[in-house]
GROMACS .gro file of C-alpha atoms in nm:
model
  267
    1MET     CA    1  -0.394  -1.999   0.983
    2GLN     CA    2  -0.102  -1.884   0.728
    3ASN     CA    3   0.242  -1.783   0.910
    4PRO     CA    4   0.321  -1.446   0.805
    5MET     CA    5   0.591  -1.394   0.550
    6PRO     CA    6   0.922  -1.429   0.611
    7VAL     CA    7   1.186  -1.132   0.461
    8ARG     CA    8   1.520  -1.160   0.384
    9PRO     CA    9   1.717  -0.761   0.381
   10LEU     CA   10   1.768  -0.593   0.098
   11THR     CA   11   1.955  -0.269   0.121
   12HIS     CA   12   1.782   0.055   0.012
   13THR     CA   13   2.141   0.198  -0.073
   14ALA     CA   14   2.152   0.079  -0.410
   15PRO     CA   15   2.470   0.271  -0.603
   16ARG     CA   16   2.276   0.476  -0.829
   17PRO     CA   17   2.407   0.696  -1.123
   18PRO     CA   18   2.549   1.032  -1.010
   19GLY     CA   19   2.287   1.317  -0.949
   20PHE     CA   20   2.017   1.035  -0.978
   21GLU     CA   21   1.816   1.242  -0.691
   22PRO     CA   22   1.543   1.495  -0.824
   23SER     CA   23   1.569   1.851  -0.885
   24ALA     CA   24   1.446   2.100  -0.984
   25GLU     CA   25   1.531   2.103  -1.337
   26ARG     CA   26   1.467   1.763  -1.354
   27PRO     CA   27   1.164   1.697  -1.074
   28VAL     CA   28   1.115   1.336  -1.155
   29ARG     CA   29   1.334   1.045  -1.142
   30LEU     CA   30   1.269   0.685  -1.197
   31LEU     CA   31   1.430   0.405  -1.030
   32ALA     CA   32   1.334   0.063  -1.148
   33ARG     CA   33   1.426  -0.239  -0.954
   34ASP     CA   34   1.286  -0.601  -0.986
   35LEU     CA   35   1.250  -0.777  -0.660
   36GLN     CA   36   1.223  -1.105  -0.548
   37GLY     CA   37   0.953  -1.199  -0.330
   38ALA     CA   38   0.990  -1.179   0.059
   39GLU     CA   39   1.298  -0.846   0.066
   40VAL     CA   40   1.274  -0.598   0.231
   41LEU     CA   41   1.413  -0.225   0.200
   42ARG     CA   42   1.464  -0.113   0.579
   43LEU     CA   43   1.352   0.199   0.736
   44HIS     CA   44   1.449   0.489   0.531
   45SER     CA   45   1.425   0.838   0.363
   46HIS     CA   46   1.477   1.128   0.167
   47PRO     CA   47   1.417   1.430   0.127
   48TRP     CA   48   1.219   1.428  -0.204
   49GLY     CA   49   0.870   1.239  -0.231
   50GLN     CA   50   0.801   0.934  -0.382
   51VAL     CA   51   0.555   0.728  -0.574
   52THR     CA   52   0.560   0.362  -0.467
   53TYR     CA   53   0.448   0.174  -0.797
   54ALA     CA   54   0.455  -0.253  -0.919
   55LEU     CA   55   0.387  -0.292  -1.313
   56GLU     CA   56   0.341  -0.654  -1.147
   57GLY     CA   57   0.368  -0.796  -0.814
   58ILE     CA   58   0.244  -0.706  -0.458
   59VAL     CA   59   0.376  -0.475  -0.179
   60ARG     CA   60   0.349  -0.370   0.158
   61VAL     CA   61   0.433  -0.045   0.237
   62SER     CA   62   0.434   0.071   0.593
   63ALA     CA   63   0.517   0.423   0.694
   64GLY     CA   64   0.450   0.586   1.053
   65ASN     CA   65   0.204   0.390   1.224
   66SER     CA   66  -0.020   0.245   0.882
   67ASN     CA   67   0.099   0.001   0.647
   68TRP     CA   68  -0.067  -0.031   0.280
   69ILE     CA   69  -0.102  -0.359   0.089
   70VAL     CA   70  -0.035  -0.227  -0.308
   71PRO     CA   71  -0.125  -0.421  -0.582
   72PRO     CA   72  -0.080  -0.348  -0.959
   73LEU     CA   73  -0.363  -0.132  -1.022
   74ARG     CA   74  -0.233   0.064  -0.681
   75ALA     CA   75   0.058   0.325  -0.610
   76ILE     CA   76   0.135   0.475  -0.284
   77TRP     CA   77   0.259   0.889  -0.243
   78ILE     CA   78   0.517   0.892   0.036
   79PRO     CA   79   0.572   1.233   0.152
   80PRO     CA   80   0.956   1.404   0.155
   81GLY     CA   81   1.083   1.288   0.456
   82LEU     CA   82   0.889   1.052   0.619
   83LEU     CA   83   1.036   0.766   0.689
   84HIS     CA   84   0.918   0.427   0.531
   85GLU     CA   85   0.951   0.074   0.483
   86ILE     CA   86   0.903  -0.161   0.195
   87VAL     CA   87   0.810  -0.538   0.189
   88THR     CA   88   0.783  -0.745  -0.198
   89LEU     CA   89   0.499  -0.998  -0.039
   90GLU     CA   90   0.572  -1.178  -0.425
   91ARG     CA   91   0.826  -1.077  -0.713
   92ALA     CA   92   0.793  -0.792  -0.802
   93ARG     CA   93   0.880  -0.540  -1.058
   94LEU     CA   94   0.905  -0.196  -0.886
   95ARG     CA   95   0.844   0.160  -1.086
   96VAL     CA   96   0.967   0.449  -0.814
   97LEU     CA   97   0.917   0.735  -0.868
   98TYR     CA   98   1.116   1.037  -0.739
   99ILE     CA   99   0.980   1.356  -0.677
  100ASP     CA  100   1.121   1.701  -0.650
  101SER     CA  101   0.926   1.782  -0.295
  102GLY     CA  102   0.909   2.161  -0.435
  103SER     CA  103   0.711   1.969  -0.711
  104ALA     CA  104   0.484   1.731  -0.471
  105PRO     CA  105   0.160   1.682  -0.632
  106PHE     CA  106  -0.026   1.628  -0.252
  107ALA     CA  107   0.023   1.847   0.012
  108GLY     CA  108   0.117   1.748   0.387
  109GLN     CA  109   0.231   1.499   0.571
  110ASP     CA  110   0.004   1.176   0.508
  111CYS     CA  111   0.057   0.917   0.253
  112LYS     CA  112  -0.215   0.857  -0.010
  113VAL     CA  113  -0.338   0.596  -0.205
  114LEU     CA  114  -0.392   0.608  -0.571
  115GLU     CA  115  -0.531   0.458  -0.823
  116VAL     CA  116  -0.307   0.429  -1.069
  117SER     CA  117  -0.478   0.502  -1.475
  118PRO     CA  118  -0.397   0.380  -1.787
  119LEU     CA  119  -0.221   0.721  -1.885
  120LEU     CA  120  -0.005   0.690  -1.613
  121ARG     CA  121   0.124   0.360  -1.647
  122GLU     CA  122   0.226   0.402  -1.947
  123LEU     CA  123   0.419   0.778  -1.880
  124ILE     CA  124   0.624   0.543  -1.646
  125VAL     CA  125   0.719   0.242  -1.868
  126ALA     CA  126   0.837   0.544  -2.107
  127LEU     CA  127   1.016   0.728  -1.818
  128ALA     CA  128   1.204   0.399  -1.735
  129ALA     CA  129   1.280   0.364  -2.075
  130SER     CA  130   1.548   0.675  -2.079
  131ASP     CA  131   1.527   0.917  -1.785
  132GLY     CA  132   1.769   1.131  -1.975
  133ILE     CA  133   1.818   1.451  -2.070
  134GLY     CA  134   1.570   1.594  -2.398
  135THR     CA  135   1.222   1.760  -2.449
  136ARG     CA  136   1.055   1.436  -2.481
  137GLU     CA  137   1.189   1.348  -2.118
  138SER     CA  138   1.106   1.686  -1.992
  139LEU     CA  139   0.761   1.645  -2.123
  140VAL     CA  140   0.687   1.300  -1.987
  141ARG     CA  141   0.772   1.417  -1.680
  142ALA     CA  142   0.531   1.731  -1.686
  143LEU     CA  143   0.254   1.517  -1.779
  144ILE     CA  144   0.355   1.272  -1.507
  145LEU     CA  145   0.316   1.559  -1.202
  146GLU     CA  146  -0.015   1.704  -1.409
  147GLU     CA  147  -0.178   1.328  -1.403
  148LEU     CA  148  -0.069   1.250  -1.020
  149GLY     CA  149  -0.234   1.544  -0.917
  150LYS     CA  150  -0.584   1.452  -1.119
  151LEU     CA  151  -0.607   1.090  -0.968
  152ALA     CA  152  -0.854   0.948  -0.738
  153THR     CA  153  -0.717   0.856  -0.393
  154LEU     CA  154  -0.843   0.600  -0.179
  155PRO     CA  155  -0.958   0.555   0.157
  156ILE     CA  156  -0.768   0.239   0.221
  157CYS     CA  157  -0.508   0.198   0.476
  158VAL     CA  158  -0.477   0.005   0.790
  159PRO     CA  159  -0.331   0.181   1.095
  160MET     CA  160  -0.149   0.002   1.399
  161PRO     CA  161  -0.117   0.147   1.755
  162ASP     CA  162   0.171   0.169   1.984
  163ASP     CA  163  -0.007  -0.058   2.257
  164LYS     CA  164   0.191  -0.471   2.255
  165ARG     CA  165  -0.092  -0.592   2.346
  166LEU     CA  166  -0.309  -0.403   2.038
  167LYS     CA  167  -0.040  -0.406   1.841
  168LEU     CA  168  -0.019  -0.831   1.836
  169LEU     CA  169  -0.364  -0.826   1.778
  170CYS     CA  170  -0.402  -0.649   1.478
  171GLU     CA  171  -0.036  -0.836   1.379
  172MET     CA  172  -0.206  -1.120   1.422
  173LEU     CA  173  -0.568  -1.051   1.262
  174ILE     CA  174  -0.336  -0.928   0.960
  175ALA     CA  175  -0.188  -1.246   0.937
  176ASP     CA  176  -0.558  -1.437   0.926
  177PRO     CA  177  -0.796  -1.217   0.814
  178ALA     CA  178  -1.082  -1.442   0.786
  179SER     CA  179  -1.042  -1.541   1.172
  180PRO     CA  180  -1.413  -1.492   1.300
  181ARG     CA  181  -1.294  -1.418   1.679
  182THR     CA  182  -1.459  -1.183   1.910
  183LEU     CA  183  -1.296  -0.914   2.108
  184ASP     CA  184  -1.365  -1.111   2.395
  185GLN     CA  185  -1.183  -1.403   2.220
  186TRP     CA  186  -0.850  -1.191   2.118
  187ALA     CA  187  -0.869  -1.064   2.489
  188ALA     CA  188  -0.787  -1.365   2.604
  189ARG     CA  189  -0.505  -1.453   2.384
  190VAL     CA  190  -0.339  -1.085   2.418
  191GLY     CA  191  -0.383  -1.080   2.790
  192ALA     CA  192  -0.590  -0.721   2.799
  193SER     CA  193  -0.920  -0.742   2.911
  194PRO     CA  194  -1.237  -0.636   2.628
  195ARG     CA  195  -1.298  -0.309   2.784
  196THR     CA  196  -0.936  -0.224   2.746
  197LEU     CA  197  -0.864  -0.345   2.388
  198ALA     CA  198  -1.239  -0.141   2.298
  199ARG     CA  199  -1.072   0.157   2.496
  200LEU     CA  200  -0.772   0.125   2.286
  201PHE     CA  201  -0.889   0.110   1.954
  202GLU     CA  202  -1.068   0.388   1.957
  203ARG     CA  203  -0.765   0.610   2.151
  204GLU     CA  204  -0.497   0.463   1.929
  205LEU     CA  205  -0.670   0.373   1.603
  206GLY     CA  206  -0.984   0.618   1.584
  207MET     CA  207  -1.260   0.341   1.498
  208ASN     CA  208  -1.328   0.011   1.670
  209PHE     CA  209  -1.283  -0.313   1.601
  210GLY     CA  210  -1.528  -0.394   1.366
  211ALA     CA  211  -1.443  -0.125   1.182
  212TRP     CA  212  -1.064  -0.168   1.192
  213ARG     CA  213  -1.113  -0.505   1.076
  214GLN     CA  214  -1.263  -0.435   0.813
  215GLN     CA  215  -1.062  -0.169   0.684
  216MET     CA  216  -0.786  -0.441   0.740
  217ARG     CA  217  -1.033  -0.692   0.486
  218LEU     CA  218  -1.090  -0.461   0.204
  219ALA     CA  219  -0.711  -0.391   0.197
  220HIS     CA  220  -0.618  -0.745   0.159
  221ALA     CA  221  -0.891  -0.762  -0.121
  222ALA     CA  222  -0.720  -0.548  -0.414
  223PRO     CA  223  -0.410  -0.808  -0.438
  224LEU     CA  224  -0.642  -1.130  -0.417
  225ILE     CA  225  -0.909  -1.024  -0.661
  226THR     CA  226  -0.615  -0.841  -0.936
  227ARG     CA  227  -0.451  -1.228  -0.892
  228GLY     CA  228  -0.788  -1.328  -1.063
  229LEU     CA  229  -0.967  -1.532  -0.697
  230PRO     CA  230  -1.374  -1.561  -0.783
  231LEU     CA  231  -1.544  -1.320  -0.563
  232ALA     CA  232  -1.696  -1.578  -0.367
  233GLN     CA  233  -1.318  -1.696  -0.313
  234VAL     CA  234  -1.217  -1.337  -0.234
  235ALA     CA  235  -1.469  -1.350   0.012
  236ALA     CA  236  -1.468  -1.691   0.197
  237GLU     CA  237  -1.071  -1.605   0.247
  238LEU     CA  238  -1.134  -1.236   0.404
  239GLY     CA  239  -1.388  -1.401   0.619
  240TYR     CA  240  -1.733  -1.303   0.548
  241ALA     CA  241  -2.028  -1.514   0.537
  242SER     CA  242  -2.115  -1.509   0.198
  243GLN     CA  243  -1.973  -1.336  -0.147
  244SER     CA  244  -2.267  -1.108  -0.154
  245ALA     CA  245  -2.188  -0.981   0.207
  246PHE     CA  246  -1.838  -0.832   0.110
  247SER     CA  247  -1.984  -0.743  -0.252
  248ALA     CA  248  -2.217  -0.497  -0.007
  249MET     CA  249  -1.932  -0.437   0.266
  250PHE     CA  250  -1.688  -0.322  -0.105
  251LYS     CA  251  -1.917  -0.068  -0.237
  252LYS     CA  252  -2.045   0.070   0.061
  253THR     CA  253  -1.637   0.195   0.068
  254PHE     CA  254  -1.608   0.187  -0.300
  255GLY     CA  255  -1.928   0.335  -0.443
  256GLN     CA  256  -1.923   0.020  -0.723
  257SER     CA  257  -1.913  -0.349  -0.682
  258PRO     CA  258  -1.599  -0.543  -0.703
  259SER     CA  259  -1.697  -0.653  -1.085
  260ALA     CA  260  -1.758  -0.322  -1.179
  261TYR     CA  261  -1.515  -0.128  -1.015
  262PHE     CA  262  -1.215  -0.404  -1.131
  263ALA     CA  263  -1.326  -0.413  -1.485
  264ARG     CA  264  -1.348   0.001  -1.527
  265THR     CA  265  -0.931   0.035  -1.357
  266SER     CA  266  -0.817  -0.229  -1.552
  267ASN     CA  267  -0.897  -0.062  -1.868
   0.00000   0.00000   0.00000
């Protein structure tokens, strides 16, 4: 079992040019930040929305009682005013879009995992190269907002509980997603009865133990696959009995096999 990666604090209040915040006139601004692994942008919020994306590397985003693991094929929308924290799980080239609240591409206060299209990626690269004032930059910003609204959103979220016993169980499983322990076996480790834990899963997370573990394992799958690991190894590292069992669960969630899905999204 691997221990969770230690993190070292990194201030989120790094110097920015005057007037860097997005506005009605410049509704999309881009912050480029290259970070080492195991760095953390501590809990903070701002009045604009944010699309967190890494050209390279993998980050973990926490907001409310949920966690998302975000590899380069994905991004996450964070609504205006929502407290959030970002941890780099490996060296990452962050390209963060700040979006004026009046131009938010999504309604509500829920984070959304986005499937990054090749067009959006190139638009982000183009904006990072200038982010100035001019007709070209205005067109790039408009296209970014248009493309964001059309992106597919993915049902990948790992909700976290408030109850200390259940939270301890969830944190240990996130650190060791392949663990075969049953709910009865976890109960003995966290000091609560299996019946209590089952009730807490339903009450605090809205799903049973098996469904939460499946969601957590699928959240870990994309980073492993994008690193180029064979599907059989991915299945083993996530605790599935076979590659076919993992592929069947993946297809049930995403409508395609892992091979077909990642061949499509990497084009």
